[in-house]
Amino acid sequence: MANLTLTIEDEVLQRAREVAVRERTSVNAVVRDFLTRYADAKSARLEALDALDALAARSKHSSRGWTRASLHKR
């Protein structure tokens, strides 16, 4: 496990400590949880974009986009 040094305003840290105590946790645990969720969300977005790129590559439509007429053609 790595150590991380952060610069946080004293007032913000004090408020975070007070909230953490009320929630029976620590600021360290809150930051660790936030960073985990942040990284997971970024990974999920990147995976979704990759899936969209793969879907677009398999599409039968040209990359030039649709015309108004082709969208309304039945």
Coordinates of N, CA and C in Angstrom, one line a residue:
M1 N 0.8 -1.2 0.0 CA 0.0 0.0 0.0 C 0.9 1.2 0.0
A2 N 0.5 2.2 -0.8 CA 1.3 3.5 -0.9 C 0.8 4.5 0.1
N3 N 1.7 5.5 0.4 CA 1.3 6.6 1.2 C 1.1 7.8 0.2
L4 N 0.2 8.7 0.6 CA -0.1 9.8 -0.3 C -0.2 11.1 0.6
T5 N 0.5 12.1 0.1 CA 0.4 13.4 0.9 C -0.5 14.4 0.1
L6 N -1.4 14.9 0.8 CA -2.4 15.9 0.2 C -2.3 17.2 0.9
T7 N -2.5 18.3 0.2 CA -2.6 19.6 0.8 C -4.1 20.0 0.8
I8 N -4.6 20.2 2.0 CA -6.0 20.5 2.2 C -6.1 21.6 3.2
E9 N -7.0 22.5 3.0 CA -7.2 23.7 3.9 C -7.6 23.1 5.3
D10 N -7.1 23.7 6.3 CA -7.3 23.3 7.7 C -8.8 23.2 8.0
E11 N -9.6 24.2 7.6 CA -11.0 24.1 7.9 C -11.7 23.0 7.2
V12 N -11.3 22.7 6.0 CA -11.9 21.6 5.2 C -11.6 20.3 5.9
L13 N -10.3 20.1 6.3 CA -9.9 18.9 7.0 C -10.6 18.7 8.3
Q14 N -10.8 19.8 9.1 CA -11.4 19.7 10.3 C -12.9 19.3 10.2
R15 N -13.6 19.9 9.2 CA -15.0 19.5 8.9 C -15.0 18.0 8.5
A16 N -14.1 17.6 7.7 CA -14.1 16.2 7.2 C -13.9 15.3 8.4
R17 N -13.0 15.6 9.3 CA -12.8 14.8 10.5 C -14.0 14.7 11.3
E18 N -14.7 15.8 11.5 CA -15.9 15.8 12.3 C -17.0 14.9 11.7
V19 N -17.2 15.0 10.4 CA -18.1 14.1 9.7 C -17.7 12.7 9.8
A20 N -16.5 12.4 9.6 CA -16.0 11.0 9.7 C -16.2 10.4 11.0
V21 N -16.0 11.2 12.1 CA -16.2 10.7 13.5 C -17.7 10.4 13.6
R22 N -18.6 11.3 13.1 CA -20.0 11.0 13.2 C -20.4 9.7 12.5
E23 N -19.7 9.4 11.4 CA -20.0 8.3 10.6 C -19.2 7.0 11.0
R24 N -18.4 7.2 12.1 CA -17.6 6.1 12.6 C -16.6 5.6 11.6
T25 N -15.9 6.5 10.9 CA -14.9 6.1 10.0 C -13.8 7.1 10.1
S26 N -12.9 7.1 9.2 CA -11.8 8.1 9.2 C -11.7 8.8 7.9
V27 N -11.0 10.0 7.9 CA -10.8 10.7 6.7 C -10.0 9.9 5.7
N28 N -9.1 9.1 6.2 CA -8.3 8.2 5.3 C -9.2 7.2 4.6
A29 N -10.2 6.6 5.3 CA -11.1 5.7 4.7 C -12.0 6.4 3.7
V30 N -12.4 7.6 4.0 CA -13.3 8.3 3.1 C -12.6 8.6 1.8
V31 N -11.3 9.1 1.9 CA -10.5 9.4 0.7 C -10.3 8.2 -0.1
R32 N -9.9 7.1 0.6 CA -9.6 5.8 -0.1 C -10.9 5.3 -0.9
D33 N -12.1 5.4 -0.2 CA -13.3 5.0 -0.9 C -13.6 5.9 -2.1
F34 N -13.4 7.2 -1.9 CA -13.7 8.2 -3.0 C -12.8 7.8 -4.2
L35 N -11.5 7.6 -4.0 CA -10.5 7.4 -5.0 C -10.9 6.0 -5.7
T36 N -11.3 5.1 -5.0 CA -11.7 3.8 -5.6 C -12.9 4.0 -6.5
R37 N -13.9 4.7 -6.0 CA -15.1 4.9 -6.8 C -14.8 5.8 -8.1
Y38 N -13.9 6.7 -7.9 CA -13.5 7.6 -9.0 C -12.8 6.8 -10.1
A39 N -11.9 6.0 -9.7 CA -11.1 5.2 -10.6 C -12.0 4.1 -11.3
D40 N -12.9 3.5 -10.6 CA -13.9 2.6 -11.1 C -14.8 3.2 -12.1
A41 N -15.3 4.4 -11.8 CA -16.2 5.1 -12.7 C -15.4 5.5 -14.0
K42 N -14.2 6.0 -13.9 CA -13.4 6.3 -15.1 C -13.2 5.1 -16.0
S43 N -12.9 3.9 -15.3 CA -12.7 2.7 -16.1 C -14.0 2.3 -16.8
A44 N -15.1 2.4 -16.1 CA -16.4 2.0 -16.7 C -16.7 2.9 -17.9
R45 N -16.4 4.2 -17.8 CA -16.7 5.1 -18.9 C -15.8 4.7 -20.1
L46 N -14.5 4.5 -19.8 CA -13.6 4.1 -20.9 C -14.1 2.8 -21.6
E47 N -14.5 1.8 -20.8 CA -15.0 0.6 -21.4 C -16.2 0.8 -22.2
A48 N -17.1 1.7 -21.7 CA -18.3 2.0 -22.5 C -18.0 2.7 -23.8
L49 N -17.0 3.6 -23.8 CA -16.6 4.3 -25.0 C -16.0 3.3 -26.0
D50 N -15.2 2.3 -25.5 CA -14.6 1.3 -26.3 C -15.7 0.4 -27.0
A51 N -16.7 0.1 -26.2 CA -17.8 -0.7 -26.7 C -18.6 0.1 -27.8
L52 N -18.8 1.4 -27.6 CA -19.4 2.2 -28.6 C -18.6 2.3 -29.9
D53 N -17.2 2.5 -29.7 CA -16.3 2.5 -30.9 C -16.4 1.2 -31.7
A54 N -16.5 0.0 -31.0 CA -16.6 -1.3 -31.6 C -17.9 -1.4 -32.3
L55 N -19.0 -0.9 -31.7 CA -20.3 -1.0 -32.4 C -20.3 -0.1 -33.6
A56 N -19.7 1.1 -33.5 CA -19.7 2.0 -34.7 C -18.9 1.4 -35.8
A57 N -17.8 0.7 -35.5 CA -17.0 0.0 -36.5 C -17.7 -1.1 -37.2
R58 N -18.6 -1.7 -36.5 CA -19.4 -2.8 -37.2 C -20.7 -2.3 -37.9
S59 N -21.0 -1.0 -37.7 CA -22.2 -0.4 -38.3 C -22.1 -0.5 -39.8
K60 N -23.3 -0.7 -40.5 CA -23.4 -0.7 -41.9 C -23.4 0.7 -42.5
H61 N -23.6 1.7 -41.7 CA -23.7 3.1 -42.2 C -22.3 3.6 -42.4
S62 N -22.2 4.5 -43.3 CA -20.9 5.2 -43.6 C -20.6 6.1 -42.4
S63 N -19.3 6.5 -42.3 CA -18.9 7.4 -41.2 C -19.2 8.8 -41.6
R64 N -19.8 9.1 -42.8 CA -20.1 10.4 -43.2 C -21.4 10.9 -42.5
G65 N -22.1 10.0 -41.8 CA -23.3 10.4 -41.1 C -24.6 10.2 -42.0
W66 N -25.7 10.5 -41.5 CA -26.9 10.3 -42.1 C -27.4 11.6 -42.8
T67 N -28.2 11.4 -43.8 CA -28.8 12.6 -44.5 C -30.2 12.7 -43.9
R68 N -30.8 13.8 -44.1 CA -32.2 14.0 -43.7 C -33.1 13.0 -44.4
A69 N -32.9 12.8 -45.7 CA -33.7 11.9 -46.5 C -33.5 10.5 -46.1
S70 N -32.3 10.0 -45.7 CA -32.1 8.7 -45.3 C -32.7 8.4 -44.0
L71 N -32.8 9.4 -43.1 CA -33.4 9.2 -41.8 C -34.9 9.0 -41.9
H72 N -35.5 9.7 -42.9 CA -37.0 9.7 -43.1 C -37.5 8.6 -44.1
K73 N -36.5 8.0 -44.7 CA -36.9 7.0 -45.7 C -37.5 5.7 -45.0
R74 N -38.5 5.2 -45.5 CA -39.2 4.1 -44.9 C -39.0 2.9 -45.8

